[in-house]
Structures are given as structure tokens and as C-alpha cells.
mmCIF file of N, CA and C in Angstrom:
data_model
loop_
_atom_site.group_PDB
_atom_site.id
_atom_site.type_symbol
_atom_site.label_atom_id
_atom_site.label_comp_id
_atom_site.label_asym_id
_atom_site.label_seq_id
_atom_site.Cartn_x
_atom_site.Cartn_y
_atom_site.Cartn_z
ATOM 1 N N GLY A 613 -184.694 -73.296 -131.184
ATOM 2 C CA GLY A 613 -184.394 -74.662 -130.817
ATOM 3 C C GLY A 613 -185.583 -75.306 -130.143
ATOM 4 N N TYR A 614 -185.737 -76.604 -130.314
ATOM 5 C CA TYR A 614 -186.840 -77.283 -129.665
ATOM 6 C C TYR A 614 -186.351 -77.839 -128.336
ATOM 7 N N SER A 615 -187.238 -78.202 -127.471
ATOM 8 C CA SER A 615 -186.834 -78.699 -126.162
ATOM 9 C C SER A 615 -187.948 -79.569 -125.628
ATOM 10 N N THR A 616 -187.595 -80.587 -124.867
ATOM 11 C CA THR A 616 -188.625 -81.463 -124.318
ATOM 12 C C THR A 616 -189.352 -80.780 -123.173
ATOM 13 N N PHE A 617 -188.768 -79.738 -122.623
ATOM 14 C CA PHE A 617 -189.421 -79.002 -121.549
ATOM 15 C C PHE A 617 -190.029 -77.731 -122.119
ATOM 16 N N ALA A 618 -191.317 -77.559 -121.964
ATOM 17 C CA ALA A 618 -191.945 -76.325 -122.441
ATOM 18 C C ALA A 618 -191.472 -75.170 -121.569
ATOM 19 N N ARG A 619 -191.213 -74.056 -122.209
ATOM 20 C CA ARG A 619 -190.772 -72.889 -121.450
ATOM 21 C C ARG A 619 -191.990 -72.040 -121.109
ATOM 22 N N PRO A 620 -192.170 -71.710 -119.836
ATOM 23 C CA PRO A 620 -193.343 -70.914 -119.473
ATOM 24 C C PRO A 620 -193.294 -69.534 -120.120
ATOM 25 N N ASN A 621 -194.433 -69.083 -120.639
ATOM 26 C CA ASN A 621 -194.474 -67.823 -121.381
ATOM 27 C C ASN A 621 -194.254 -66.617 -120.485
ATOM 28 N N ASN A 622 -194.688 -66.728 -119.233
ATOM 29 C CA ASN A 622 -194.692 -65.537 -118.387
ATOM 30 C C ASN A 622 -193.419 -65.397 -117.563
ATOM 31 N N SER A 623 -192.436 -66.270 -117.807
ATOM 32 C CA SER A 623 -191.283 -66.239 -116.909
ATOM 33 C C SER A 623 -190.307 -65.138 -117.301
ATOM 34 N N ALA A 624 -189.724 -64.539 -116.327
ATOM 35 C CA ALA A 624 -188.649 -63.577 -116.565
ATOM 36 C C ALA A 624 -187.436 -64.349 -117.068
ATOM 37 N N ARG A 625 -186.395 -63.647 -117.454
ATOM 38 C CA ARG A 625 -185.230 -64.388 -117.913
ATOM 39 C C ARG A 625 -184.618 -65.127 -116.732
ATOM 40 N N GLN A 626 -184.161 -66.318 -117.005
ATOM 41 C CA GLN A 626 -183.654 -67.167 -115.939
ATOM 42 C C GLN A 626 -182.144 -67.230 -116.037
ATOM 43 N N CYS A 627 -181.502 -67.052 -114.923
ATOM 44 C CA CYS A 627 -180.049 -66.960 -114.930
ATOM 45 C C CYS A 627 -179.471 -67.851 -113.835
ATOM 46 N N VAL A 628 -178.519 -68.669 -114.227
ATOM 47 C CA VAL A 628 -177.866 -69.598 -113.313
ATOM 48 C C VAL A 628 -176.373 -69.263 -113.272
ATOM 49 N N LEU A 629 -175.809 -69.229 -112.073
ATOM 50 C CA LEU A 629 -174.368 -69.035 -111.893
ATOM 51 C C LEU A 629 -173.728 -70.392 -111.633
ATOM 52 N N VAL A 630 -172.741 -70.751 -112.465
ATOM 53 C CA VAL A 630 -172.025 -72.015 -112.304
ATOM 54 C C VAL A 630 -170.625 -71.706 -111.779
ATOM 55 N N ILE A 631 -170.293 -72.276 -110.617
ATOM 56 C CA ILE A 631 -168.954 -72.096 -110.040
ATOM 57 C C ILE A 631 -168.263 -73.451 -110.058
ATOM 58 N N ASP A 632 -167.294 -73.604 -110.957
ATOM 59 C CA ASP A 632 -166.618 -74.899 -111.118
ATOM 60 C C ASP A 632 -165.243 -74.649 -111.703
ATOM 61 N N ASP A 633 -164.237 -75.339 -111.174
ATOM 62 C CA ASP A 633 -162.874 -75.078 -111.661
ATOM 63 C C ASP A 633 -162.570 -75.810 -112.967
ATOM 64 N N GLU A 634 -163.452 -76.702 -113.422
ATOM 65 C CA GLU A 634 -163.201 -77.408 -114.683
ATOM 66 C C GLU A 634 -163.927 -76.708 -115.817
ATOM 67 N N SER A 635 -163.160 -76.230 -116.797
ATOM 68 C CA SER A 635 -163.782 -75.502 -117.903
ATOM 69 C C SER A 635 -164.741 -76.397 -118.685
ATOM 70 N N ALA A 636 -164.437 -77.700 -118.782
ATOM 71 C CA ALA A 636 -165.317 -78.613 -119.521
ATOM 72 C C ALA A 636 -166.702 -78.670 -118.870
ATOM 73 N N VAL A 637 -166.713 -78.646 -117.549
ATOM 74 C CA VAL A 637 -167.984 -78.679 -116.826
ATOM 75 C C VAL A 637 -168.748 -77.375 -117.049
ATOM 76 N N ARG A 638 -168.048 -76.252 -116.945
ATOM 77 C CA ARG A 638 -168.703 -74.956 -117.153
ATOM 78 C C ARG A 638 -169.306 -74.875 -118.552
ATOM 79 N N GLU A 639 -168.543 -75.338 -119.552
ATOM 80 C CA GLU A 639 -169.028 -75.278 -120.930
ATOM 81 C C GLU A 639 -170.222 -76.204 -121.129
ATOM 82 N N ALA A 640 -170.154 -77.395 -120.555
ATOM 83 C CA ALA A 640 -171.246 -78.362 -120.726
ATOM 84 C C ALA A 640 -172.541 -77.824 -120.125
ATOM 85 N N VAL A 641 -172.456 -77.283 -118.908
ATOM 86 C CA VAL A 641 -173.663 -76.761 -118.256
ATOM 87 C C VAL A 641 -174.209 -75.570 -119.043
ATOM 88 N N THR A 642 -173.314 -74.702 -119.516
ATOM 89 C CA THR A 642 -173.740 -73.553 -120.309
ATOM 90 C C THR A 642 -174.480 -74.013 -121.565
ATOM 91 N N ASP A 643 -173.942 -75.041 -122.232
ATOM 92 C CA ASP A 643 -174.579 -75.556 -123.453
ATOM 93 C C ASP A 643 -175.929 -76.195 -123.152
ATOM 94 N N ILE A 644 -175.958 -77.047 -122.142
ATOM 95 C CA ILE A 644 -177.186 -77.784 -121.823
ATOM 96 C C ILE A 644 -178.296 -76.817 -121.416
ATOM 97 N N LEU A 645 -177.986 -75.902 -120.507
ATOM 98 C CA LEU A 645 -179.019 -74.981 -120.036
ATOM 99 C C LEU A 645 -179.372 -73.972 -121.125
ATOM 100 N N GLY A 646 -178.385 -73.654 -121.970
ATOM 101 C CA GLY A 646 -178.639 -72.749 -123.084
ATOM 102 C C GLY A 646 -179.694 -73.300 -124.032
ATOM 103 N N MET A 647 -179.717 -74.618 -124.189
ATOM 104 C CA MET A 647 -180.732 -75.238 -125.040
ATOM 105 C C MET A 647 -182.131 -75.004 -124.472
ATOM 106 N N HIS A 648 -182.198 -74.767 -123.188
ATOM 107 C CA HIS A 648 -183.480 -74.506 -122.524
ATOM 108 C C HIS A 648 -183.684 -73.011 -122.286
ATOM 109 N N GLU A 649 -182.890 -72.222 -122.999
ATOM 110 C CA GLU A 649 -183.003 -70.771 -122.942
ATOM 111 C C GLU A 649 -182.792 -70.216 -121.537
ATOM 112 N N ILE A 650 -181.921 -70.894 -120.797
ATOM 113 C CA ILE A 650 -181.541 -70.395 -119.475
ATOM 114 C C ILE A 650 -180.166 -69.766 -119.616
ATOM 115 N N GLU A 651 -180.051 -68.539 -119.158
ATOM 116 C CA GLU A 651 -178.775 -67.839 -119.246
ATOM 117 C C GLU A 651 -177.830 -68.392 -118.175
ATOM 118 N N VAL A 652 -176.563 -68.532 -118.530
ATOM 119 C CA VAL A 652 -175.582 -69.064 -117.576
ATOM 120 C C VAL A 652 -174.400 -68.106 -117.494
ATOM 121 N N ILE A 653 -173.999 -67.776 -116.273
ATOM 122 C CA ILE A 653 -172.721 -67.082 -116.096
ATOM 123 C C ILE A 653 -171.832 -68.013 -115.278
ATOM 124 N N THR A 654 -170.528 -67.969 -115.544
ATOM 125 C CA THR A 654 -169.650 -68.959 -114.925
ATOM 126 C C THR A 654 -168.478 -68.302 -114.210
ATOM 127 N N ALA A 655 -167.992 -69.003 -113.199
ATOM 128 C CA ALA A 655 -166.807 -68.568 -112.462
ATOM 129 C C ALA A 655 -165.928 -69.788 -112.253
ATOM 130 N N GLU A 656 -164.614 -69.580 -112.326
ATOM 131 C CA GLU A 656 -163.715 -70.734 -112.242
ATOM 132 C C GLU A 656 -163.226 -71.012 -110.827
ATOM 133 N N ASN A 657 -163.613 -70.179 -109.883
ATOM 134 C CA ASN A 657 -163.261 -70.498 -108.493
ATOM 135 C C ASN A 657 -164.244 -69.821 -107.548
ATOM 136 N N GLY A 658 -164.140 -70.193 -106.284
ATOM 137 C CA GLY A 658 -165.106 -69.707 -105.303
ATOM 138 C C GLY A 658 -165.121 -68.195 -105.168
ATOM 139 N N GLN A 659 -163.938 -67.593 -105.110
ATOM 140 C CA GLN A 659 -163.890 -66.144 -104.927
ATOM 141 C C GLN A 659 -164.513 -65.417 -106.120
ATOM 142 N N ALA A 660 -164.185 -65.875 -107.334
ATOM 143 C CA ALA A 660 -164.769 -65.274 -108.535
ATOM 144 C C ALA A 660 -166.283 -65.436 -108.520
ATOM 145 N N GLY A 661 -166.734 -66.607 -108.044
ATOM 146 C CA GLY A 661 -168.168 -66.867 -107.973
ATOM 147 C C GLY A 661 -168.867 -65.923 -107.007
ATOM 148 N N ILE A 662 -168.230 -65.683 -105.863
ATOM 149 C CA ILE A 662 -168.796 -64.770 -104.868
ATOM 150 C C ILE A 662 -168.861 -63.350 -105.428
ATOM 151 N N ASP A 663 -167.791 -62.936 -106.103
ATOM 152 C CA ASP A 663 -167.771 -61.598 -106.707
ATOM 153 C C ASP A 663 -168.880 -61.454 -107.746
ATOM 154 N N LEU A 664 -169.002 -62.479 -108.612
ATOM 155 C CA LEU A 664 -170.033 -62.434 -109.651
ATOM 156 C C LEU A 664 -171.418 -62.397 -109.018
ATOM 157 N N TYR A 665 -171.597 -63.207 -107.977
ATOM 158 C CA TYR A 665 -172.914 -63.233 -107.349
ATOM 159 C C TYR A 665 -173.246 -61.875 -106.728
ATOM 160 N N SER A 666 -172.256 -61.256 -106.112
ATOM 161 C CA SER A 666 -172.479 -59.935 -105.520
ATOM 162 C C SER A 666 -172.942 -58.936 -106.582
ATOM 163 N N GLN A 667 -172.309 -59.005 -107.761
ATOM 164 C CA GLN A 667 -172.643 -58.071 -108.838
ATOM 165 C C GLN A 667 -174.009 -58.360 -109.451
ATOM 166 N N HIS A 668 -174.354 -59.639 -109.547
ATOM 167 C CA HIS A 668 -175.529 -60.035 -110.333
ATOM 168 C C HIS A 668 -176.634 -60.639 -109.474
ATOM 169 N N ARG A 669 -176.603 -60.390 -108.172
ATOM 170 C CA ARG A 669 -177.523 -61.117 -107.295
ATOM 171 C C ARG A 669 -178.991 -60.898 -107.647
ATOM 172 N N ASN A 670 -179.324 -59.771 -108.274
ATOM 173 C CA ASN A 670 -180.714 -59.545 -108.651
ATOM 174 C C ASN A 670 -181.142 -60.388 -109.852
ATOM 175 N N ASP A 671 -180.158 -60.833 -110.637
ATOM 176 C CA ASP A 671 -180.462 -61.647 -111.813
ATOM 177 C C ASP A 671 -180.329 -63.141 -111.541
ATOM 178 N N VAL A 672 -179.344 -63.505 -110.712
ATOM 179 C CA VAL A 672 -179.045 -64.920 -110.521
ATOM 180 C C VAL A 672 -180.122 -65.564 -109.646
ATOM 181 N N GLN A 673 -180.760 -66.611 -110.193
ATOM 182 C CA GLN A 673 -181.827 -67.275 -109.452
ATOM 183 C C GLN A 673 -181.378 -68.610 -108.866
ATOM 184 N N LEU A 674 -180.200 -69.050 -109.268
ATOM 185 C CA LEU A 674 -179.733 -70.362 -108.833
ATOM 186 C C LEU A 674 -178.222 -70.424 -109.004
ATOM 187 N N VAL A 675 -177.541 -71.069 -108.064
ATOM 188 C CA VAL A 675 -176.097 -71.284 -108.170
ATOM 189 C C VAL A 675 -175.838 -72.787 -108.224
ATOM 190 N N ILE A 676 -175.008 -73.213 -109.173
ATOM 191 C CA ILE A 676 -174.521 -74.600 -109.189
ATOM 192 C C ILE A 676 -173.062 -74.547 -108.761
ATOM 193 N N LEU A 677 -172.773 -75.192 -107.644
ATOM 194 C CA LEU A 677 -171.487 -75.014 -106.971
ATOM 195 C C LEU A 677 -170.747 -76.330 -106.840
ATOM 196 N N ASP A 678 -169.528 -76.370 -107.382
ATOM 197 C CA ASP A 678 -168.670 -77.542 -107.251
ATOM 198 C C ASP A 678 -168.114 -77.581 -105.829
ATOM 199 N N MET A 679 -168.155 -78.755 -105.206
ATOM 200 C CA MET A 679 -167.722 -78.852 -103.812
ATOM 201 C C MET A 679 -166.215 -78.868 -103.651
ATOM 202 N N SER A 680 -165.513 -79.409 -104.641
ATOM 203 C CA SER A 680 -164.058 -79.555 -104.480
ATOM 204 C C SER A 680 -163.324 -78.703 -105.491
ATOM 205 N N MET A 681 -162.888 -77.525 -105.037
ATOM 206 C CA MET A 681 -162.124 -76.626 -105.904
ATOM 207 C C MET A 681 -160.888 -76.165 -105.160
ATOM 208 N N PRO A 682 -159.827 -75.831 -105.917
ATOM 209 C CA PRO A 682 -158.675 -75.197 -105.263
ATOM 210 C C PRO A 682 -159.072 -73.830 -104.715
ATOM 211 N N GLY A 683 -158.343 -73.359 -103.722
ATOM 212 C CA GLY A 683 -158.710 -72.072 -103.123
ATOM 213 C C GLY A 683 -159.877 -72.276 -102.181
ATOM 214 N N LEU A 684 -160.844 -71.384 -102.255
ATOM 215 C CA LEU A 684 -162.036 -71.537 -101.431
ATOM 216 C C LEU A 684 -162.761 -72.804 -101.851
ATOM 217 N N ASN A 685 -163.048 -73.699 -100.911
ATOM 218 C CA ASN A 685 -163.782 -74.891 -101.312
ATOM 219 C C ASN A 685 -165.287 -74.623 -101.332
ATOM 220 N N GLY A 686 -166.047 -75.634 -101.719
ATOM 221 C CA GLY A 686 -167.487 -75.458 -101.871
ATOM 222 C C GLY A 686 -168.168 -75.035 -100.581
ATOM 223 N N VAL A 687 -167.746 -75.629 -99.471
ATOM 224 C CA VAL A 687 -168.390 -75.319 -98.186
ATOM 225 C C VAL A 687 -168.175 -73.854 -97.814
ATOM 226 N N GLU A 688 -166.938 -73.373 -97.989
ATOM 227 C CA GLU A 688 -166.631 -71.971 -97.672
ATOM 228 C C GLU A 688 -167.360 -71.032 -98.625
ATOM 229 N N THR A 689 -167.370 -71.410 -99.912
ATOM 230 C CA THR A 689 -168.053 -70.579 -100.900
ATOM 231 C C THR A 689 -169.544 -70.492 -100.592
ATOM 232 N N LEU A 690 -170.129 -71.627 -100.248
ATOM 233 C CA LEU A 690 -171.549 -71.667 -99.896
ATOM 234 C C LEU A 690 -171.842 -70.731 -98.720
ATOM 235 N N ALA A 691 -170.963 -70.769 -97.712
ATOM 236 C CA ALA A 691 -171.169 -69.924 -96.532
ATOM 237 C C ALA A 691 -171.154 -68.442 -96.910
ATOM 238 N N ARG A 692 -170.242 -68.056 -97.812
ATOM 239 C CA ARG A 692 -170.155 -66.649 -98.229
ATOM 240 C C ARG A 692 -171.390 -66.245 -99.038
ATOM 241 N N LEU A 693 -171.821 -67.143 -99.938
ATOM 242 C CA LEU A 693 -173.023 -66.849 -100.731
ATOM 243 C C LEU A 693 -174.219 -66.645 -99.812
ATOM 244 N N ARG A 694 -174.318 -67.495 -98.781
ATOM 245 C CA ARG A 694 -175.438 -67.399 -97.850
ATOM 246 C C ARG A 694 -175.365 -66.108 -97.018
ATOM 247 N N GLN A 695 -174.138 -65.602 -96.822
ATOM 248 C CA GLN A 695 -174.009 -64.318 -96.118
ATOM 249 C C GLN A 695 -174.593 -63.197 -96.969
ATOM 250 N N ILE A 696 -174.367 -63.264 -98.293
ATOM 251 C CA ILE A 696 -174.903 -62.241 -99.195
ATOM 252 C C ILE A 696 -176.420 -62.372 -99.273
ATOM 253 N N ASP A 697 -176.897 -63.600 -99.446
ATOM 254 C CA ASP A 697 -178.334 -63.842 -99.540
ATOM 255 C C ASP A 697 -178.644 -65.214 -98.948
ATOM 256 N N PRO A 698 -179.240 -65.243 -97.749
ATOM 257 C CA PRO A 698 -179.491 -66.517 -97.065
ATOM 258 C C PRO A 698 -180.439 -67.431 -97.841
ATOM 259 N N ASP A 699 -181.212 -66.858 -98.750
ATOM 260 C CA ASP A 699 -182.228 -67.654 -99.439
ATOM 261 C C ASP A 699 -181.833 -68.084 -100.848
ATOM 262 N N VAL A 700 -180.601 -67.768 -101.273
ATOM 263 C CA VAL A 700 -180.236 -68.127 -102.646
ATOM 264 C C VAL A 700 -180.250 -69.650 -102.798
ATOM 265 N N PRO A 701 -180.955 -70.169 -103.815
ATOM 266 C CA PRO A 701 -180.918 -71.614 -104.038
ATOM 267 C C PRO A 701 -179.553 -72.038 -104.588
ATOM 268 N N VAL A 702 -178.999 -73.100 -104.026
ATOM 269 C CA VAL A 702 -177.690 -73.596 -104.469
ATOM 270 C C VAL A 702 -177.796 -75.094 -104.706
ATOM 271 N N ILE A 703 -177.316 -75.534 -105.863
ATOM 272 C CA ILE A 703 -177.177 -76.973 -106.106
ATOM 273 C C ILE A 703 -175.693 -77.305 -105.960
ATOM 274 N N LEU A 704 -175.386 -78.164 -105.027
ATOM 275 C CA LEU A 704 -174.001 -78.583 -104.810
ATOM 276 C C LEU A 704 -173.709 -79.757 -105.729
ATOM 277 N N SER A 705 -172.561 -79.716 -106.394
ATOM 278 C CA SER A 705 -172.207 -80.845 -107.247
ATOM 279 C C SER A 705 -170.895 -81.433 -106.758
ATOM 280 N N SER A 706 -170.834 -82.757 -106.786
ATOM 281 C CA SER A 706 -169.643 -83.397 -106.254
ATOM 282 C C SER A 706 -169.509 -84.805 -106.803
ATOM 283 N N GLY A 707 -168.269 -85.244 -106.944
ATOM 284 C CA GLY A 707 -167.998 -86.629 -107.283
ATOM 285 C C GLY A 707 -168.192 -87.535 -106.073
ATOM 286 N N TYR A 708 -168.247 -86.962 -104.886
ATOM 287 C CA TYR A 708 -168.542 -87.739 -103.686
ATOM 288 C C TYR A 708 -170.038 -87.945 -103.601
ATOM 289 N N SER A 709 -170.460 -88.892 -102.781
ATOM 290 C CA SER A 709 -171.892 -89.113 -102.629
ATOM 291 C C SER A 709 -172.490 -88.040 -101.730
ATOM 292 N N GLN A 710 -173.779 -87.874 -101.828
ATOM 293 C CA GLN A 710 -174.469 -86.901 -100.984
ATOM 294 C C GLN A 710 -174.232 -87.234 -99.514
ATOM 295 N N GLN A 711 -174.172 -88.530 -99.217
ATOM 296 C CA GLN A 711 -173.935 -88.968 -97.843
ATOM 297 C C GLN A 711 -172.622 -88.391 -97.314
ATOM 298 N N GLN A 712 -171.594 -88.424 -98.155
ATOM 299 C CA GLN A 712 -170.265 -88.005 -97.712
ATOM 300 C C GLN A 712 -170.178 -86.508 -97.465
ATOM 301 N N ILE A 713 -171.005 -85.719 -98.169
ATOM 302 C CA ILE A 713 -170.912 -84.283 -97.942
ATOM 303 C C ILE A 713 -172.030 -83.760 -97.042
ATOM 304 N N ALA A 714 -173.028 -84.614 -96.763
ATOM 305 C CA ALA A 714 -174.197 -84.146 -96.012
ATOM 306 C C ALA A 714 -173.817 -83.675 -94.610
ATOM 307 N N ASP A 715 -172.760 -84.245 -94.052
ATOM 308 C CA ASP A 715 -172.337 -83.822 -92.720
ATOM 309 C C ASP A 715 -171.926 -82.351 -92.729
ATOM 310 N N GLU A 716 -171.273 -81.943 -93.792
ATOM 311 C CA GLU A 716 -170.777 -80.567 -93.857
ATOM 312 C C GLU A 716 -171.864 -79.594 -94.280
ATOM 313 N N VAL A 717 -172.820 -80.072 -95.050
ATOM 314 C CA VAL A 717 -173.775 -79.165 -95.679
ATOM 315 C C VAL A 717 -175.186 -79.692 -95.474
ATOM 316 N N LYS A 718 -176.047 -78.851 -94.972
ATOM 317 C CA LYS A 718 -177.445 -79.237 -94.849
ATOM 318 C C LYS A 718 -178.117 -79.113 -96.215
ATOM 319 N N VAL A 719 -178.581 -80.229 -96.745
ATOM 320 C CA VAL A 719 -179.317 -80.198 -98.000
ATOM 321 C C VAL A 719 -180.789 -80.010 -97.656
ATOM 322 N N ASN A 720 -181.367 -78.891 -98.071
ATOM 323 C CA ASN A 720 -182.736 -78.566 -97.681
ATOM 324 C C ASN A 720 -183.462 -77.893 -98.841
ATOM 325 N N GLY A 721 -184.497 -77.152 -98.552
ATOM 326 C CA GLY A 721 -185.285 -76.515 -99.595
ATOM 327 C C GLY A 721 -184.493 -75.526 -100.431
ATOM 328 N N HIS A 722 -183.417 -74.976 -99.851
ATOM 329 C CA HIS A 722 -182.608 -74.017 -100.606
ATOM 330 C C HIS A 722 -181.339 -74.655 -101.159
ATOM 331 N N THR A 723 -181.133 -75.919 -100.848
ATOM 332 C CA THR A 723 -179.881 -76.556 -101.246
ATOM 333 C C THR A 723 -180.167 -77.921 -101.849
ATOM 334 N N GLY A 724 -179.720 -78.103 -103.086
ATOM 335 C CA GLY A 724 -179.879 -79.401 -103.729
ATOM 336 C C GLY A 724 -178.536 -80.082 -103.890
ATOM 337 N N PHE A 725 -178.568 -81.302 -104.398
ATOM 338 C CA PHE A 725 -177.324 -82.034 -104.609
ATOM 339 C C PHE A 725 -177.372 -82.719 -105.962
ATOM 340 N N LEU A 726 -176.258 -82.639 -106.685
ATOM 341 C CA LEU A 726 -176.164 -83.224 -108.015
ATOM 342 C C LEU A 726 -174.857 -83.990 -108.095
ATOM 343 N N PRO A 727 -174.918 -85.323 -108.216
ATOM 344 C CA PRO A 727 -173.660 -86.072 -108.290
ATOM 345 C C PRO A 727 -172.957 -85.845 -109.614
ATOM 346 N N LYS A 728 -171.629 -85.891 -109.577
ATOM 347 C CA LYS A 728 -170.831 -85.849 -110.801
ATOM 348 C C LYS A 728 -170.412 -87.266 -111.165
ATOM 349 N N PRO A 729 -170.168 -87.573 -112.425
ATOM 350 C CA PRO A 729 -170.392 -86.693 -113.571
ATOM 351 C C PRO A 729 -171.886 -86.474 -113.811
ATOM 352 N N TYR A 730 -172.213 -85.302 -114.374
ATOM 353 C CA TYR A 730 -173.605 -84.952 -114.576
ATOM 354 C C TYR A 730 -174.271 -85.857 -115.590
ATOM 355 N N ASP A 731 -175.483 -86.215 -115.286
ATOM 356 C CA ASP A 731 -176.368 -86.794 -116.282
ATOM 357 C C ASP A 731 -177.231 -85.644 -116.797
ATOM 358 N N LEU A 732 -177.343 -85.526 -118.124
ATOM 359 C CA LEU A 732 -177.991 -84.374 -118.736
ATOM 360 C C LEU A 732 -179.411 -84.167 -118.208
ATOM 361 N N HIS A 733 -180.192 -85.257 -118.157
ATOM 362 C CA HIS A 733 -181.592 -85.110 -117.740
ATOM 363 C C HIS A 733 -181.700 -84.753 -116.266
ATOM 364 N N THR A 734 -180.806 -85.346 -115.462
ATOM 365 C CA THR A 734 -180.815 -85.046 -114.030
ATOM 366 C C THR A 734 -180.496 -83.579 -113.802
ATOM 367 N N LEU A 735 -179.502 -83.084 -114.535
ATOM 368 C CA LEU A 735 -179.110 -81.683 -114.415
ATOM 369 C C LEU A 735 -180.293 -80.767 -114.729
ATOM 370 N N VAL A 736 -180.933 -81.011 -115.867
ATOM 371 C CA VAL A 736 -182.016 -80.121 -116.286
ATOM 372 C C VAL A 736 -183.198 -80.198 -115.323
ATOM 373 N N SER A 737 -183.579 -81.416 -114.925
ATOM 374 C CA SER A 737 -184.751 -81.512 -114.056
ATOM 375 C C SER A 737 -184.454 -80.927 -112.681
ATOM 376 N N LYS A 738 -183.217 -81.060 -112.220
ATOM 377 C CA LYS A 738 -182.836 -80.476 -110.933
ATOM 378 C C LYS A 738 -182.882 -78.946 -111.006
ATOM 379 N N VAL A 739 -182.365 -78.395 -112.100
ATOM 380 C CA VAL A 739 -182.395 -76.947 -112.279
ATOM 381 C C VAL A 739 -183.843 -76.441 -112.313
ATOM 382 N N TRP A 740 -184.709 -77.162 -113.041
ATOM 383 C CA TRP A 740 -186.117 -76.744 -113.099
ATOM 384 C C TRP A 740 -186.760 -76.755 -111.713
ATOM 385 N N GLN A 741 -186.336 -77.685 -110.857
ATOM 386 C CA GLN A 741 -186.906 -77.735 -109.497
ATOM 387 C C GLN A 741 -186.670 -76.436 -108.749
ATOM 388 N N PHE A 742 -185.515 -75.826 -109.011
ATOM 389 C CA PHE A 742 -185.123 -74.662 -108.205
ATOM 390 C C PHE A 742 -185.446 -73.322 -108.853
ATOM 391 N N LEU A 743 -185.635 -73.330 -110.183
ATOM 392 C CA LEU A 743 -185.918 -72.059 -110.836
ATOM 393 C C LEU A 743 -187.390 -71.694 -110.658
ATOM 394 N N PRO A 744 -187.679 -70.428 -110.412
ATOM 395 C CA PRO A 744 -189.064 -70.030 -110.257
ATOM 396 C C PRO A 744 -189.810 -70.086 -111.589
ATOM 397 N N GLY A 745 -191.089 -70.408 -111.535
ATOM 398 C CA GLY A 745 -191.924 -70.348 -112.719
ATOM 399 C C GLY A 745 -191.599 -71.382 -113.772
ATOM 400 N N THR A 746 -191.031 -72.516 -113.373
ATOM 401 C CA THR A 746 -190.721 -73.545 -114.365
ATOM 402 C C THR A 746 -191.767 -74.651 -114.289
ATOM 403 N N PRO A 747 -191.978 -75.354 -115.395
ATOM 404 C CA PRO A 747 -193.033 -76.363 -115.457
ATOM 405 C C PRO A 747 -192.687 -77.584 -114.618
ATOM 406 N N GLU A 748 -193.703 -78.253 -114.131
ATOM 407 C CA GLU A 748 -193.474 -79.563 -113.514
ATOM 408 C C GLU A 748 -193.089 -80.529 -114.631
ATOM 409 N N PRO A 749 -192.074 -81.347 -114.416
ATOM 410 C CA PRO A 749 -191.713 -82.307 -115.478
ATOM 411 C C PRO A 749 -192.817 -83.347 -115.657
#
């Protein structure tokens, strides 16, 4: 497949964990990132996401985390992920504005924000920002 983003030759395989309770969102992200040869594993809730991350933490380079899910919410899930690995990069996604969630979550070098609904280009460029060894857009 062709892609507008060149894939670096020396990069290891890139793996992103998507934690979102909407299957349509999980499928869309898997398809979009798949076009860029980024492997995606998905979880439908916070607890499943934490379990998957524990199992695959050596492979997962980035987590995309929905803020509003039944069960463990995004904030709680984020806290657990950070307990496993304080440095794991996480992109928080939400239908709320960044302003509305910024009080609960510090958005910093390890934490990004992606408003919903996703814009395809925003999603890809945001993911490239956090993945190691990716080209500057």
C-alpha cells in the first residue's frame, strides 16, 4: 500500500494499543493505522486495556485511550497504565474539549489529546508525534 507518510527503514515494528468501548472507533483506528503499517491491538474497556498492556508492554509504544467508557473510566485507566509504566505515551481521546478534561489529566510530553470524532490526518500525525523513529511530517 502507498502512504503519504514515508515509513522509516530502520524502525522496529510499531504497535499501538487502542482502548475504546465503541467497536466502530476501534475498527477505524485499526484500519487507518494499518495503512501506515502500524500494528494495532484493541481493548473494549479499561480493565481489558490494562491487562493487554501488562502482557504486551514491551511491544506497545503508544496507547490511545477513550476518556468516557463504562466501568473504569479514562482517568482511572490512565492511572493504572502509569503504575505499570510511568513513561508510556498515552493519547487521550474525548468528545469533550481538552479544556474540560485538562483539570483531571495533565497533558504533557507523555500525554496527548485527540478530540472526537477523529479526523484521519489529525489521528495519524498525532500518532507519529508519539511513536519513536517516525518521520517529521
